[in-house]
Amino acid sequence: MTDTPPLHPMEREQLQRESMLVVTVSSSEEVHDDVRSAIQALEDGESVDSTPTISFESYDELMETLTPRVLELIEAIRREEPSSINETARVVDRDVKNVHEELSRLAQLGIIYFEKNAQSKRPVVWFDDLVIELPFEPETGDTATVAP
């Protein structure tokens, strides 16, 4: 995995003002339509909901990314505020290489970011609440049929 570029100080400040991250499932077409609608609303002088949201294309992709181990890792970073990736691995009692890979993936998704110190990178969870929305709509292709 490649390292994510450092956040611009304005981006970091904006994230630190947010307290919630919404994770949901929607197609790239739906996301595109939402962005287009938001741009139009802004051009019309209307306000738009700016809650940070990450959308996955399928329930499977969401569940493969936000596994119980990953959620435990996010919670540990939020609670313990480790100063480096090595310290994070110690906090969760896991292999440094695996923790580094998971943190890199989370940073690519925008779930965490890294603050660079002299010799290390400190993972930062910028939100207080993680809200997972699971829409049950036929368009997503992930529906379940229940027999009567």
mmCIF file of C-alpha atoms in Angstrom:
data_model
loop_
_atom_site.group_PDB
_atom_site.id
_atom_site.type_symbol
_atom_site.label_atom_id
_atom_site.label_comp_id
_atom_site.label_asym_id
_atom_site.label_seq_id
_atom_site.Cartn_x
_atom_site.Cartn_y
_atom_site.Cartn_z
ATOM 1 C CA MET A 1 0.000 0.000 0.000
ATOM 2 C CA THR A 2 1.157 3.506 -0.701
ATOM 3 C CA ASP A 3 1.366 6.137 1.993
ATOM 4 C CA THR A 4 -1.338 8.743 1.924
ATOM 5 C CA PRO A 5 -0.209 12.299 1.424
ATOM 6 C CA PRO A 6 -0.234 14.391 4.583
ATOM 7 C CA LEU A 7 -3.355 16.408 5.146
ATOM 8 C CA HIS A 8 -3.210 20.108 4.523
ATOM 9 C CA PRO A 9 -3.570 21.964 7.873
ATOM 10 C CA MET A 10 -6.977 23.318 6.761
ATOM 11 C CA GLU A 11 -8.215 19.777 6.034
ATOM 12 C CA ARG A 12 -7.021 18.591 9.442
ATOM 13 C CA GLU A 13 -8.739 21.527 11.169
ATOM 14 C CA GLN A 14 -11.963 20.839 9.291
ATOM 15 C CA LEU A 15 -11.907 17.152 10.255
ATOM 16 C CA GLN A 16 -11.218 18.005 13.887
ATOM 17 C CA ARG A 17 -14.386 20.136 13.948
ATOM 18 C CA GLU A 18 -16.445 17.135 12.847
ATOM 19 C CA SER A 19 -17.638 14.622 15.403
ATOM 20 C CA MET A 20 -19.292 12.015 13.202
ATOM 21 C CA LEU A 21 -18.360 9.851 10.245
ATOM 22 C CA VAL A 22 -21.165 8.181 8.316
ATOM 23 C CA VAL A 23 -20.420 4.941 6.469
ATOM 24 C CA THR A 24 -22.982 3.666 4.000
ATOM 25 C CA VAL A 25 -23.545 1.540 0.915
ATOM 26 C CA SER A 26 -24.384 3.205 -2.383
ATOM 27 C CA SER A 27 -23.375 2.849 -5.993
ATOM 28 C CA SER A 28 -20.860 5.196 -7.558
ATOM 29 C CA GLU A 29 -23.734 6.480 -9.700
ATOM 30 C CA GLU A 30 -25.712 7.418 -6.566
ATOM 31 C CA VAL A 31 -22.674 9.147 -5.057
ATOM 32 C CA HIS A 32 -22.140 11.044 -8.323
ATOM 33 C CA ASP A 33 -25.807 12.122 -8.347
ATOM 34 C CA ASP A 34 -25.570 13.267 -4.698
ATOM 35 C CA VAL A 35 -22.457 15.327 -5.438
ATOM 36 C CA ARG A 36 -24.073 16.839 -8.512
ATOM 37 C CA SER A 37 -27.195 17.754 -6.472
ATOM 38 C CA ALA A 38 -25.059 19.284 -3.714
ATOM 39 C CA ILE A 39 -23.123 21.395 -6.200
ATOM 40 C CA GLN A 40 -26.371 22.598 -7.749
ATOM 41 C CA ALA A 41 -27.773 23.434 -4.302
ATOM 42 C CA LEU A 42 -24.638 25.430 -3.437
ATOM 43 C CA GLU A 43 -24.836 27.282 -6.744
ATOM 44 C CA ASP A 44 -28.474 28.112 -5.907
ATOM 45 C CA GLY A 45 -27.382 29.517 -2.530
ATOM 46 C CA GLU A 46 -28.858 26.649 -0.528
ATOM 47 C CA SER A 47 -27.110 24.899 2.336
ATOM 48 C CA VAL A 48 -26.147 21.249 2.059
ATOM 49 C CA ASP A 49 -25.466 18.510 4.589
ATOM 50 C CA SER A 50 -21.699 18.328 4.880
ATOM 51 C CA THR A 51 -21.461 15.335 7.210
ATOM 52 C CA PRO A 52 -18.346 13.383 6.190
ATOM 53 C CA THR A 53 -19.521 10.186 4.500
ATOM 54 C CA ILE A 54 -17.744 7.171 3.076
ATOM 55 C CA SER A 55 -19.726 5.037 0.649
ATOM 56 C CA PHE A 56 -18.960 1.458 -0.248
ATOM 57 C CA GLU A 57 -20.304 -0.136 -3.421
ATOM 58 C CA SER A 58 -21.629 -3.229 -1.634
ATOM 59 C CA TYR A 59 -22.406 -4.620 1.785
ATOM 60 C CA ASP A 60 -19.654 -7.187 1.251
ATOM 61 C CA GLU A 61 -17.062 -4.459 0.638
ATOM 62 C CA LEU A 62 -18.173 -2.583 3.758
ATOM 63 C CA MET A 63 -18.057 -5.727 5.912
ATOM 64 C CA GLU A 64 -14.663 -6.774 4.511
ATOM 65 C CA THR A 65 -13.268 -3.340 5.370
ATOM 66 C CA LEU A 66 -14.868 -2.653 8.752
ATOM 67 C CA THR A 67 -14.322 -6.028 10.369
ATOM 68 C CA PRO A 68 -14.568 -6.427 14.142
ATOM 69 C CA ARG A 69 -10.733 -6.347 14.299
ATOM 70 C CA VAL A 70 -10.616 -3.073 12.373
ATOM 71 C CA LEU A 71 -13.341 -1.534 14.537
ATOM 72 C CA GLU A 72 -11.379 -2.641 17.619
ATOM 73 C CA LEU A 73 -8.279 -0.976 16.151
ATOM 74 C CA ILE A 74 -10.167 2.285 15.511
ATOM 75 C CA GLU A 75 -11.590 2.245 19.026
ATOM 76 C CA ALA A 76 -8.160 1.574 20.577
ATOM 77 C CA ILE A 77 -6.611 4.497 18.682
ATOM 78 C CA ARG A 78 -9.421 6.789 19.777
ATOM 79 C CA ARG A 79 -9.225 5.663 23.407
ATOM 80 C CA GLU A 80 -5.438 5.275 23.882
ATOM 81 C CA GLU A 81 -4.096 7.879 21.419
ATOM 82 C CA PRO A 82 -0.902 5.931 20.637
ATOM 83 C CA SER A 83 2.074 7.972 19.478
ATOM 84 C CA SER A 84 3.160 5.644 16.658
ATOM 85 C CA ILE A 85 2.221 2.623 14.583
ATOM 86 C CA ASN A 86 4.450 0.438 16.791
ATOM 87 C CA GLU A 87 2.689 1.647 19.917
ATOM 88 C CA THR A 88 -0.666 1.045 18.235
ATOM 89 C CA ALA A 89 0.348 -2.554 17.545
ATOM 90 C CA ARG A 90 1.326 -2.973 21.214
ATOM 91 C CA VAL A 91 -1.991 -1.502 22.392
ATOM 92 C CA VAL A 92 -4.007 -4.019 20.353
ATOM 93 C CA ASP A 93 -1.447 -6.820 20.871
ATOM 94 C CA ARG A 94 -1.016 -7.478 17.153
ATOM 95 C CA ASP A 95 1.778 -7.733 14.603
ATOM 96 C CA VAL A 96 3.218 -4.349 13.563
ATOM 97 C CA LYS A 97 3.160 -5.217 9.847
ATOM 98 C CA ASN A 98 -0.533 -6.161 9.923
ATOM 99 C CA VAL A 99 -1.460 -3.072 11.942
ATOM 100 C CA HIS A 100 0.524 -0.885 9.524
ATOM 101 C CA GLU A 101 -1.325 -2.389 6.537
ATOM 102 C CA GLU A 102 -4.717 -1.870 8.171
ATOM 103 C CA LEU A 103 -3.858 1.695 9.197
ATOM 104 C CA SER A 104 -2.657 2.496 5.668
ATOM 105 C CA ARG A 105 -5.956 1.225 4.238
ATOM 106 C CA LEU A 106 -7.946 3.241 6.797
ATOM 107 C CA ALA A 107 -5.920 6.357 5.928
ATOM 108 C CA GLN A 108 -6.562 5.841 2.206
ATOM 109 C CA LEU A 109 -10.286 5.735 2.978
ATOM 110 C CA GLY A 110 -10.091 8.860 5.162
ATOM 111 C CA ILE A 111 -11.135 7.037 8.333
ATOM 112 C CA ILE A 112 -7.884 8.009 10.045
ATOM 113 C CA TYR A 113 -4.985 10.255 9.194
ATOM 114 C CA PHE A 114 -1.348 10.254 10.246
ATOM 115 C CA GLU A 115 0.485 13.022 12.056
ATOM 116 C CA LYS A 116 4.165 12.796 11.253
ATOM 117 C CA ASN A 117 6.513 13.093 14.195
ATOM 118 C CA ALA A 118 10.317 13.061 14.043
ATOM 119 C CA GLN A 119 10.700 9.328 13.393
ATOM 120 C CA SER A 120 7.153 8.000 13.469
ATOM 121 C CA LYS A 121 3.627 8.433 12.230
ATOM 122 C CA ARG A 122 0.879 8.821 14.814
ATOM 123 C CA PRO A 123 -2.533 7.492 13.717
ATOM 124 C CA VAL A 124 -5.399 9.844 14.536
ATOM 125 C CA VAL A 125 -9.096 8.999 14.604
ATOM 126 C CA TRP A 126 -10.746 12.352 13.986
ATOM 127 C CA PHE A 127 -14.378 11.490 14.806
ATOM 128 C CA ASP A 128 -16.244 10.647 18.013
ATOM 129 C CA ASP A 129 -19.040 8.626 16.425
ATOM 130 C CA LEU A 130 -19.005 6.139 13.565
ATOM 131 C CA VAL A 131 -22.502 5.699 12.134
ATOM 132 C CA ILE A 132 -23.088 2.831 9.740
ATOM 133 C CA GLU A 133 -26.172 3.270 7.572
ATOM 134 C CA LEU A 134 -27.395 0.187 5.757
ATOM 135 C CA PRO A 135 -30.030 1.094 3.187
ATOM 136 C CA PHE A 136 -32.085 -1.850 1.990
ATOM 137 C CA GLU A 137 -32.808 -0.864 -1.581
ATOM 138 C CA PRO A 138 -32.972 -3.066 -4.672
ATOM 139 C CA GLU A 139 -30.609 -0.729 -6.601
ATOM 140 C CA THR A 140 -27.602 -1.796 -4.556
ATOM 141 C CA GLY A 141 -27.944 -5.418 -5.662
ATOM 142 C CA ASP A 142 -27.644 -6.572 -2.054
ATOM 143 C CA THR A 143 -31.072 -7.734 -1.041
ATOM 144 C CA ALA A 144 -32.266 -10.632 0.971
ATOM 145 C CA THR A 145 -35.427 -12.594 0.369
ATOM 146 C CA VAL A 146 -37.370 -13.870 3.320
ATOM 147 C CA ALA A 147 -39.823 -16.743 2.868
ATOM 148 C CA PRO A 148 -43.243 -16.257 4.478
#
